Short mmCIF file of C-alpha atoms in Angstrom, two decimals:
data_model
loop_
_atom_site.label_atom_id
_atom_site.label_comp_id
_atom_site.label_asym_id
_atom_site.label_seq_id
_atom_site.Cartn_x
_atom_site.Cartn_y
_atom_site.Cartn_z
CA MET L 1414 13.01 -22.90 18.10
CA SER L 1415 16.56 -21.10 18.22
CA GLU L 1416 16.92 -18.00 17.98
CA THR L 1417 19.51 -18.45 15.20
CA LYS L 1418 17.79 -21.41 13.62
CA PHE L 1419 16.17 -19.54 10.66
CA LYS L 1420 19.20 -17.29 10.50
CA ASP L 1421 21.34 -20.59 9.84
CA ILE L 1422 18.41 -21.38 7.02
CA ALA L 1423 18.51 -18.01 5.68
CA ARG L 1424 22.08 -18.54 5.10
CA GLN L 1425 21.73 -22.12 3.55
CA ILE L 1426 19.14 -20.51 0.94
CA GLU L 1427 21.33 -17.66 0.28
CA GLN L 1428 24.26 -20.03 -0.40
CA ARG L 1429 21.66 -21.89 -3.00
CA ILE L 1430 20.84 -18.36 -4.77
CA ASP L 1431 24.89 -17.50 -5.02
CA THR L 1432 25.94 -21.14 -6.03
CA GLY L 1433 22.86 -21.05 -9.11
CA VAL L 1434 20.90 -23.70 -7.41
CA TYR L 1435 18.10 -21.35 -7.07
CA GLN L 1436 18.25 -19.19 -10.20
CA PRO L 1437 17.33 -15.45 -10.36
CA ASN L 1438 13.60 -14.81 -10.94
CA ALA L 1439 13.44 -18.58 -9.72
CA LYS L 1440 10.11 -20.06 -7.69
CA LEU L 1441 11.50 -20.86 -3.91
CA PRO L 1442 9.85 -24.09 -2.29
CA PRO L 1443 7.05 -23.64 -0.96
CA HIS L 1444 7.48 -23.49 3.27
CA ARG L 1445 6.43 -26.81 4.05
CA GLU L 1446 8.05 -28.47 1.12
CA LEU L 1447 11.65 -26.97 2.14
CA ALA L 1448 10.72 -27.26 5.69
CA ALA L 1449 10.78 -31.12 5.01
CA GLU L 1450 13.73 -31.15 3.19
CA LEU L 1451 15.96 -29.02 5.79
CA GLU L 1452 14.46 -31.05 8.69
CA THR L 1453 12.68 -27.59 10.19
CA THR L 1454 9.27 -26.27 10.46
CA PRO L 1455 7.26 -23.89 8.09
CA ALA L 1456 7.55 -21.21 10.59
CA THR L 1457 11.47 -21.29 10.29
CA ILE L 1458 11.30 -21.36 6.68
CA SER L 1459 8.84 -18.20 7.00
CA LYS L 1460 11.24 -16.60 8.99
CA ALA L 1461 14.26 -17.10 7.15
CA TYR L 1462 12.14 -15.87 3.76
CA LYS L 1463 11.43 -12.86 5.91
CA LEU L 1464 14.73 -11.93 6.57
CA LEU L 1465 16.14 -12.56 3.29
CA ALA L 1466 13.43 -10.28 2.04
CA GLU L 1467 14.43 -7.74 4.00
CA ILE L 1468 18.09 -7.74 2.56
CA ASN L 1469 16.25 -7.89 -1.04
CA ARG L 1470 17.87 -11.19 -1.84
CA VAL L 1471 13.95 -12.72 -2.58
CA GLU L 1472 10.54 -11.19 -2.66
CA SER L 1473 7.30 -12.45 -1.95
CA PHE L 1474 4.08 -12.04 -3.93
CA VAL L 1475 0.67 -13.09 -2.12
CA GLY L 1476 -1.29 -15.87 -3.53
CA ARG L 1477 1.66 -16.63 -5.91
CA GLY L 1478 4.84 -17.42 -3.49
CA THR L 1479 8.50 -16.42 -2.93
CA PHE L 1480 11.16 -15.72 -5.88
CA VAL L 1481 14.83 -14.98 -5.81
CA VAL L 1482 15.12 -11.29 -6.73
CA GLY L 1483 16.60 -10.70 -10.19
CA GLU L 1484 14.35 -8.53 -13.16
CA SER L 1485 10.77 -7.53 -12.50
CA GLN L 1486 8.50 -10.31 -12.89
CA LEU L 1487 6.57 -9.03 -15.45
CA ASN L 1488 9.80 -7.95 -17.81
CA GLN L 1489 10.88 -11.62 -17.47
CA ALA L 1490 7.48 -12.82 -18.69
CA ILE L 1491 7.68 -10.03 -21.73
CA GLN L 1492 10.80 -9.55 -22.69
CA PRO L 1493 11.92 -6.79 -25.06
CA ALA L 1494 11.67 -6.47 -28.82
CA ASP L 1495 14.83 -5.22 -29.35
CA ASN L 1496 17.03 -7.91 -28.22
CA ASP L 1497 19.59 -10.01 -30.59
CA THR L 1498 17.40 -13.18 -31.26
CA GLU L 1499 14.57 -13.08 -34.22
CA PHE L 1500 13.22 -15.97 -32.14
CA ASN L 1501 11.56 -13.79 -29.39
CA PHE L 1502 7.83 -15.99 -28.66
CA SER L 1503 7.24 -13.82 -25.19
CA ILE L 1504 5.88 -10.74 -26.64
CA LEU L 1505 2.10 -11.02 -27.15
CA GLN L 1506 1.23 -8.40 -29.95
CA PRO L 1507 -0.03 -8.04 -33.33
CA TYR L 1508 2.00 -9.09 -36.51
CA VAL L 1509 2.91 -5.14 -36.82
CA SER L 1510 4.49 -5.04 -40.41
CA GLN L 1511 1.28 -5.81 -41.72
CA ASN L 1512 -0.54 -2.52 -40.23
CA LEU L 1513 2.86 -0.44 -40.62
CA ALA L 1514 1.62 1.50 -44.36
CA SER L 1515 -1.75 1.97 -43.20
CA LEU L 1516 -0.89 3.56 -39.82
CA ARG L 1517 1.73 6.05 -41.77
CA THR L 1518 -1.33 7.13 -43.78
CA ALA L 1519 -3.62 7.24 -41.01
CA TYR L 1520 -1.12 9.27 -38.65
CA GLN L 1521 -0.23 11.80 -41.76
CA LYS L 1522 -4.12 12.17 -42.45
CA ALA L 1523 -4.45 12.68 -38.98
CA SER L 1524 -2.45 15.26 -38.42
CA MET L 1525 -4.06 17.53 -40.88
CA THR L 1526 -7.46 17.66 -38.57
CA PHE L 1527 -5.85 18.72 -35.58
CA THR L 1528 -7.58 21.54 -33.84
CA PRO L 1529 -7.21 23.72 -30.50
CA GLU L 1530 -10.09 22.19 -29.57
CA LEU L 1531 -8.57 18.34 -29.88
CA LEU L 1532 -5.13 19.29 -28.26
CA ALA L 1533 -7.07 20.91 -25.35
CA TYR L 1534 -7.71 19.51 -21.85
CA THR L 1535 -11.72 18.29 -21.79
CA ASP L 1536 -14.33 17.57 -19.03
CA HIS L 1537 -14.46 14.15 -19.62
CA SER L 1538 -12.11 11.27 -20.03
CA GLY L 1539 -11.38 11.82 -23.50
CA HIS L 1540 -13.39 13.81 -26.26
CA LEU L 1541 -16.83 12.74 -27.21
CA PRO L 1542 -16.03 11.59 -30.94
CA HIS L 1543 -13.56 9.67 -29.41
CA ARG L 1544 -15.57 8.07 -26.79
CA LYS L 1545 -18.27 6.98 -29.84
CA ALA L 1546 -15.27 5.69 -31.36
CA GLY L 1547 -14.76 3.67 -28.62
CA ALA L 1548 -18.34 2.49 -28.22
CA ILE L 1549 -18.58 1.31 -31.58
CA TRP L 1550 -15.75 -0.67 -31.71
CA ALA L 1551 -16.97 -2.74 -28.00
CA GLN L 1552 -20.43 -3.00 -29.62
CA ARG L 1553 -18.87 -4.68 -32.55
CA TYR L 1554 -17.13 -7.42 -30.28
CA GLY L 1555 -19.43 -8.23 -27.88
CA LEU L 1556 -20.96 -5.09 -25.62
CA LYS L 1557 -23.76 -3.72 -27.54
CA SER L 1558 -24.70 -1.79 -24.54
CA ALA L 1559 -21.28 0.38 -25.04
CA SER L 1560 -22.49 4.01 -25.82
CA ALA L 1561 -20.47 7.56 -25.71
CA ASN L 1562 -21.92 8.07 -22.43
CA ASN L 1563 -20.52 5.13 -20.71
CA VAL L 1564 -17.10 5.04 -22.46
CA LEU L 1565 -14.14 6.05 -20.51
CA LEU L 1566 -10.90 6.72 -22.45
CA THR L 1567 -7.56 5.31 -21.15
CA ASN L 1568 -3.86 4.63 -22.03
CA GLY L 1569 -4.10 1.36 -22.92
CA ALA L 1570 -5.81 -2.03 -21.53
CA GLN L 1571 -3.10 -1.85 -18.58
CA HIS L 1572 -3.81 1.40 -17.93
CA ALA L 1573 -7.76 0.29 -17.29
CA LEU L 1574 -6.57 -2.58 -15.19
CA SER L 1575 -4.65 -0.14 -12.93
CA LEU L 1576 -7.47 2.33 -12.72
CA LEU L 1577 -9.89 -0.30 -11.95
CA ILE L 1578 -8.03 -1.88 -9.29
CA GLU L 1579 -7.06 1.43 -7.74
CA THR L 1580 -10.51 2.70 -7.53
CA LEU L 1581 -12.56 -0.09 -6.12
CA THR L 1582 -10.07 -1.83 -3.94
CA GLN L 1583 -8.50 -1.09 -0.79
CA PRO L 1584 -4.90 -2.51 0.35
CA GLY L 1585 -5.52 -5.43 1.65
CA ASP L 1586 -8.90 -5.92 -0.24
CA VAL L 1587 -9.10 -9.82 -2.60
CA ILE L 1588 -8.92 -9.83 -5.96
CA ALA L 1589 -10.15 -12.79 -7.65
CA VAL L 1590 -8.62 -14.15 -10.97
CA GLU L 1591 -8.13 -17.40 -12.95
CA ALA L 1592 -5.70 -19.42 -11.67
CA LEU L 1593 -3.79 -18.98 -14.69
CA THR L 1594 -3.93 -15.25 -15.92
CA TYR L 1595 -2.08 -12.54 -17.46
CA PRO L 1596 1.15 -11.25 -15.34
CA GLY L 1597 0.35 -7.58 -15.77
CA ILE L 1598 -2.73 -8.36 -13.34
CA LEU L 1599 -0.40 -9.93 -10.86
CA ALA L 1600 2.04 -7.28 -11.10
CA ILE L 1601 -0.48 -4.51 -10.56
CA ALA L 1602 -1.95 -6.77 -7.75
CA SER L 1603 1.05 -6.85 -6.11
CA LEU L 1604 2.12 -3.20 -6.10
CA ALA L 1605 -0.92 -2.22 -5.04
CA GLY L 1606 -1.03 -4.35 -1.95
CA ARG L 1607 -4.27 -6.02 -2.54
CA GLN L 1608 -4.39 -9.97 -2.13
CA VAL L 1609 -4.93 -12.32 -5.29
CA ILE L 1610 -6.74 -15.58 -5.21
CA GLY L 1611 -6.88 -17.88 -8.38
CA VAL L 1612 -10.15 -19.57 -9.59
CA ASP L 1613 -9.85 -22.48 -11.02
CA MET L 1614 -10.71 -23.20 -14.47
CA ASP L 1615 -11.31 -26.37 -16.95
CA ASP L 1616 -11.73 -26.07 -20.99
CA ASP L 1617 -14.24 -23.54 -20.93
CA GLY L 1618 -12.41 -21.24 -18.62
CA LEU L 1619 -13.66 -20.14 -15.02
CA ILE L 1620 -15.29 -23.12 -12.87
CA PRO L 1621 -18.91 -21.58 -11.94
CA SER L 1622 -18.79 -23.50 -8.83
CA ALA L 1623 -15.08 -22.51 -7.98
CA LEU L 1624 -15.99 -19.05 -8.75
CA GLU L 1625 -18.97 -19.18 -6.45
CA ASP L 1626 -16.51 -20.91 -3.49
CA VAL L 1627 -14.23 -17.92 -3.60
CA LEU L 1628 -16.56 -15.32 -3.58
CA ASN L 1629 -18.30 -16.98 -0.73
CA SER L 1630 -15.01 -17.77 1.33
CA HIS L 1631 -13.12 -15.01 0.23
CA LYS L 1632 -15.40 -12.16 -0.86
CA PRO L 1633 -13.35 -10.20 -3.37
CA LYS L 1634 -14.03 -6.98 -4.31
CA LEU L 1635 -13.26 -7.93 -7.90
CA VAL L 1636 -13.37 -10.50 -10.04
CA ILE L 1637 -10.68 -10.46 -13.48
CA ALA L 1638 -11.37 -12.56 -16.53
CA ILE L 1639 -10.14 -12.54 -19.94
CA PRO L 1640 -12.82 -14.61 -21.16
CA SER L 1641 -11.37 -14.65 -25.25
CA HIS L 1642 -8.14 -16.21 -26.01
CA GLN L 1643 -7.34 -15.93 -22.53
CA ASN L 1644 -3.49 -15.32 -21.50
CA PRO L 1645 -1.98 -17.77 -21.00
CA THR L 1646 -4.21 -20.93 -21.87
CA GLY L 1647 -5.87 -19.94 -25.04
CA ILE L 1648 -9.44 -20.51 -23.80
CA THR L 1649 -12.40 -18.87 -24.74
CA MET L 1650 -15.46 -19.06 -22.71
CA PRO L 1651 -18.82 -20.39 -24.78
CA MET L 1652 -21.54 -18.01 -24.47
CA GLN L 1653 -23.77 -20.73 -21.66
CA ARG L 1654 -20.31 -20.41 -19.48
CA ARG L 1655 -20.51 -16.52 -20.18
CA GLN L 1656 -23.78 -16.52 -18.53
CA ALA L 1657 -23.28 -18.83 -15.55
CA ILE L 1658 -20.40 -16.44 -14.54
CA ALA L 1659 -22.77 -13.18 -14.94
CA SER L 1660 -25.29 -15.04 -12.95
CA ILE L 1661 -23.25 -15.78 -10.13
CA ILE L 1662 -21.49 -12.46 -10.05
CA GLU L 1663 -24.88 -10.85 -10.09
CA ASN L 1664 -25.61 -12.37 -6.58
CA SER L 1665 -22.56 -11.35 -5.04
CA SER L 1666 -20.60 -8.55 -3.96
CA ALA L 1667 -18.50 -8.50 -6.28
CA TYR L 1668 -17.98 -6.04 -9.66
CA LEU L 1669 -16.71 -8.47 -12.66
CA VAL L 1670 -13.71 -6.86 -14.63
CA GLU L 1671 -13.70 -8.18 -18.28
CA ASP L 1672 -10.67 -7.88 -20.27
CA ASP L 1673 -12.15 -8.34 -23.22
CA ILE L 1674 -8.86 -7.32 -25.42
CA TYR L 1675 -8.81 -10.18 -27.31
CA GLY L 1676 -12.34 -10.52 -28.47
CA PHE L 1677 -11.68 -8.83 -32.00
CA LEU L 1678 -10.25 -12.38 -32.81
CA ASN L 1679 -13.34 -14.43 -32.28
CA GLU L 1680 -14.64 -15.97 -35.75
CA ASP L 1681 -18.45 -15.13 -34.86
CA THR L 1682 -18.69 -12.56 -32.16
CA LEU L 1683 -19.87 -13.55 -28.62
CA PRO L 1684 -21.76 -11.28 -26.20
CA ALA L 1685 -19.54 -9.95 -23.24
CA ILE L 1686 -20.25 -11.31 -20.02
CA CYS L 1687 -20.92 -7.42 -19.03
CA HIS L 1688 -23.58 -8.34 -21.21
CA TRP L 1689 -25.59 -9.75 -18.39
CA LEU L 1690 -23.97 -7.42 -15.88
CA PRO L 1691 -25.22 -4.05 -16.51
CA GLU L 1692 -24.71 -2.85 -13.02
CA LYS L 1693 -21.36 -5.02 -11.91
CA GLY L 1694 -19.67 -5.32 -15.39
CA ILE L 1695 -16.69 -3.29 -16.24
CA HIS L 1696 -15.53 -4.05 -19.92
CA ILE L 1697 -12.32 -3.31 -21.31
CA SER L 1698 -11.26 -3.26 -24.87
CA GLY L 1699 -8.68 -1.38 -26.88
CA LEU L 1700 -6.79 -1.49 -30.15
CA SER L 1701 -3.25 -2.63 -28.59
CA LYS L 1702 -3.23 -5.85 -29.85
CA ALA L 1703 -5.75 -5.13 -33.16
CA ILE L 1704 -3.36 -2.78 -34.51
CA SER L 1705 -0.49 -1.63 -32.72
CA PRO L 1706 0.68 -1.56 -28.84
CA ALA L 1707 1.70 1.80 -29.70
CA MET L 1708 -1.65 2.96 -29.75
CA ARG L 1709 -2.13 3.07 -26.44
CA CYS L 1710 -6.37 3.39 -27.08
CA GLY L 1711 -8.32 1.49 -24.06
CA PHE L 1712 -11.85 1.49 -24.06
CA VAL L 1713 -13.37 1.28 -20.48
CA VAL L 1714 -17.37 0.87 -20.58
CA ALA L 1715 -18.93 1.13 -16.46
CA PRO L 1716 -21.94 1.22 -15.17
CA ASP L 1717 -23.33 4.65 -14.99
CA HIS L 1718 -22.99 5.00 -11.12
CA LEU L 1719 -19.52 4.24 -11.33
CA LEU L 1720 -18.92 7.07 -14.39
CA PRO L 1721 -17.91 9.97 -11.77
CA VAL L 1722 -15.32 8.20 -9.61
CA LEU L 1723 -13.34 6.42 -12.18
CA ASN L 1724 -13.84 9.95 -14.44
CA ALA L 1725 -11.83 11.44 -11.15
CA HIS L 1726 -9.46 9.05 -10.73
CA ILE L 1727 -8.14 9.46 -14.35
CA ARG L 1728 -8.09 13.62 -13.93
CA ALA L 1729 -6.13 12.90 -10.67
CA ASN L 1730 -3.89 10.51 -12.74
CA ILE L 1731 -3.22 11.35 -16.00
CA TRP L 1732 -6.14 14.71 -16.53
CA LEU L 1733 -7.04 12.63 -19.84
CA ALA L 1734 -5.55 10.02 -22.51
CA SER L 1735 -3.89 11.83 -24.64
CA PRO L 1736 -6.05 12.78 -27.62
CA LEU L 1737 -3.59 12.07 -30.21
CA ASN L 1738 -4.05 8.47 -30.78
CA PHE L 1739 -7.33 8.81 -30.41
CA ILE L 1740 -7.98 10.97 -32.78
CA VAL L 1741 -6.12 8.60 -35.57
CA ALA L 1742 -8.37 5.74 -33.88
CA GLU L 1743 -11.69 7.47 -34.59
CA GLN L 1744 -10.76 8.00 -38.41
CA LEU L 1745 -9.84 4.23 -38.72
CA ILE L 1746 -12.87 2.96 -36.92
CA ASN L 1747 -15.26 5.37 -38.51
CA SER L 1748 -13.76 4.63 -41.72
CA GLY L 1749 -14.08 0.67 -41.19
CA GLU L 1750 -10.29 0.40 -41.64
CA ALA L 1751 -9.69 -0.53 -37.88
CA PHE L 1752 -11.78 -3.64 -38.76
CA SER L 1753 -10.01 -4.92 -41.82
CA MET L 1754 -6.88 -4.50 -39.76
CA ALA L 1755 -8.23 -6.73 -37.16
CA GLU L 1756 -9.61 -8.97 -39.48
CA ALA L 1757 -6.21 -9.49 -41.09
CA GLN L 1758 -4.35 -9.95 -37.82
CA ARG L 1759 -6.89 -12.73 -37.48
CA ASP L 1760 -6.42 -14.54 -40.29
CA ILE L 1761 -2.38 -14.31 -39.92
CA ALA L 1762 -3.04 -15.61 -36.50
CA LYS L 1763 -4.86 -18.57 -37.88
CA GLN L 1764 -1.88 -19.43 -40.50
CA ARG L 1765 0.49 -19.27 -37.67
CA GLN L 1766 -1.76 -21.68 -35.83
CA ALA L 1767 -1.61 -24.05 -38.32
CA ILE L 1768 2.43 -24.12 -38.55
CA ALA L 1769 2.79 -24.36 -34.86
CA SER L 1770 0.15 -27.42 -34.91
CA LYS L 1771 1.89 -29.23 -37.35
CA ILE L 1772 5.27 -28.57 -35.76
CA LEU L 1773 4.14 -29.08 -32.12
CA GLY L 1774 1.20 -31.11 -32.78
CA ALA L 1775 -0.25 -32.60 -29.24
CA MET L 1776 1.71 -30.74 -26.93
CA ILE L 1777 -0.43 -27.69 -27.95
CA SER L 1778 -3.74 -26.56 -26.49
CA GLU L 1779 -6.38 -25.84 -28.94
CA SER L 1780 -6.48 -22.55 -30.31
CA ASP L 1781 -6.80 -20.19 -32.98
CA GLY L 1782 -5.41 -16.72 -31.27
CA TYR L 1783 -1.94 -15.11 -31.15
CA HIS L 1784 -0.33 -17.71 -29.01
CA VAL L 1785 -0.07 -21.22 -27.75
CA TRP L 1786 0.41 -22.57 -24.42
CA VAL L 1787 2.64 -25.51 -24.42
CA THR L 1788 2.67 -28.40 -22.31
CA LEU L 1789 6.12 -29.49 -21.71
CA PRO L 1790 6.94 -33.44 -21.00
CA ALA L 1791 7.72 -34.97 -18.08
CA HIS L 1792 11.86 -35.12 -18.49
CA TRP L 1793 11.45 -31.27 -18.69
CA GLN L 1794 10.38 -28.57 -15.69
CA GLN L 1795 9.76 -25.25 -17.44
CA GLU L 1796 12.33 -23.17 -15.73
CA ARG L 1797 14.73 -24.85 -16.81
CA PHE L 1798 13.47 -25.20 -20.32
CA VAL L 1799 13.33 -21.27 -20.35
CA MET L 1800 16.89 -21.28 -19.52
CA GLU L 1801 17.79 -23.94 -21.78
CA ALA L 1802 15.57 -22.43 -24.81
CA LYS L 1803 17.56 -19.06 -23.99
CA GLN L 1804 20.86 -20.98 -24.24
CA ARG L 1805 19.95 -21.19 -28.14
CA ASP L 1806 18.10 -17.45 -28.46
CA LEU L 1807 14.96 -18.98 -28.11
CA ILE L 1808 12.99 -16.46 -26.09
CA VAL L 1809 9.87 -18.23 -23.94
CA THR L 1810 7.45 -17.61 -21.20
CA SER L 1811 7.33 -20.25 -18.41
CA GLY L 1812 4.04 -20.85 -17.06
CA SER L 1813 5.18 -19.75 -13.36
CA TYR L 1814 4.54 -16.86 -14.23
CA PHE L 1815 1.04 -16.57 -15.02
CA SER L 1816 0.40 -18.67 -11.82
CA ALA L 1817 -2.06 -17.07 -9.06
CA GLY L 1818 -1.16 -19.81 -6.67
CA ASP L 1819 2.04 -21.84 -5.15
CA SER L 1820 1.97 -24.06 -8.38
CA SER L 1821 1.88 -24.23 -11.91
CA PRO L 1822 1.50 -26.82 -14.55
CA ASN L 1823 4.52 -27.67 -16.44
CA CYS L 1824 4.01 -25.39 -19.32
CA VAL L 1825 5.19 -22.25 -21.00
CA ARG L 1826 3.59 -20.09 -23.59
CA LEU L 1827 4.76 -19.39 -27.24
CA SER L 1828 3.56 -15.86 -28.96
CA LEU L 1829 3.20 -16.65 -32.73
CA MET L 1830 3.16 -13.05 -33.77
CA SER L 1831 5.94 -11.67 -32.69
CA ILE L 1832 8.20 -13.35 -35.31
CA LYS L 1833 9.31 -11.70 -38.26
CA ASN L 1834 7.71 -13.91 -41.13
CA ASN L 1835 6.20 -17.55 -41.09
CA ASP L 1836 9.76 -19.27 -42.29
CA ALA L 1837 11.35 -17.83 -39.55
CA LEU L 1838 8.50 -18.92 -37.14
CA THR L 1839 8.98 -22.60 -38.74
CA GLN L 1840 12.49 -22.23 -38.28
CA GLY L 1841 12.03 -21.09 -34.36
CA LEU L 1842 9.33 -23.74 -33.75
CA GLN L 1843 10.88 -26.71 -35.17
CA ALA L 1844 14.64 -25.35 -32.59
CA LEU L 1845 11.71 -25.44 -30.29
CA ASN L 1846 10.39 -28.98 -30.74
CA ALA L 1847 13.55 -30.38 -31.01
CA LEU L 1848 14.43 -29.19 -27.40
CA VAL L 1849 11.52 -30.48 -26.36
CA GLU L 1850 12.65 -34.05 -27.42
CA SER L 1851 16.12 -33.80 -26.27
CA HIS L 1852 17.44 -35.13 -23.05
CA GLU L 1853 20.32 -33.38 -23.10
CA VAL L 1854 20.83 -30.43 -20.87
CA SER L 1855 23.64 -28.00 -20.78
CA LEU L 1856 23.18 -26.45 -17.67
CA ALA L 1857 24.01 -27.61 -14.39
CA PRO L 1858 20.96 -29.59 -12.22
CA PHE L 1859 19.32 -27.67 -9.60
#
């Protein structure tokens, strides 16, 4: 290979970036594909990508591919709520307006219970009454083994995921995730220098045989799964599948991290996978999806032998999760109001799912949670669709942000709960449906 060949290739790629052929945050072609197009070798493409990464034109993510440098991948997947459009379908959150009055009252009431002891440091991840409340929440939605003694408090589920990845793995270790997964998991793993391997899925979630293959071939330290109303597919694992996954992990060297943040949306309570993994399962739940993202109240239920090291990491990083939100959480959970608020969100989600089903029909997967997973027709490519939608003030999330591998289905995710009311939701979905059916594209093709 000529010493300058890869530099020439890098210049060609950079020119495509500069002229908009490869847009900011767009995924670049796999090495073999681009090598065939440019009549060179995958090794040359690899060196070109590495050179472009050194000058900050592209960035690579293990297991996901190489992307044009732009805004944070996570910021692109979940765009801010304070933009100018009322049709922001990218934010997966509860319908906050529903809970606003109750939260105002709860915070005012909680402020009257402040004591020096509650506002002071404590020896554990949080005060005993708050850990008891966390156990009640986890028990209600499928983890009967939760208790004040095995609950740790975190600043939300994202902090819990970061804590567990940092504590239970080392740089270079492999983490197994669903082939399509929450981009926050991918962002944490990338920043922490962990390798991510996607596990194939079917209509019931993780495929047991595929998980077994990954466990045998890649020896991951962690398996991270979202068993209920999975982000982005909306799949909820049935009990038989949960048992099968637990059995496979029990016979492996890996721990399971069960991100059960959407468990409250199940009409009938399903046992957590961790129910069958008392020594190897770590369960995450919290209030950000049921009540408000501003309530950074995460509950981690872990095996007894992991509690000391997890507590040590919490103390070393944040000392303890702020008690202020947990004082409110304790009151709402103990009074039962938190569960009523969660049920109201579930009812709103059902209404909005019915609206989406009526407008988008067969394009969406069957779901009853906060979002829908939309399969685009052949004449649309997901990144192009996202950009065209944005031109029309419709913010949607490309399926590529959820991919743990080199490819992703031609899909987009739509969150239904962040739109201000049902009339606006209907209007926004109708506009998206019209775009899907249109073959006219306003932007220059790739």
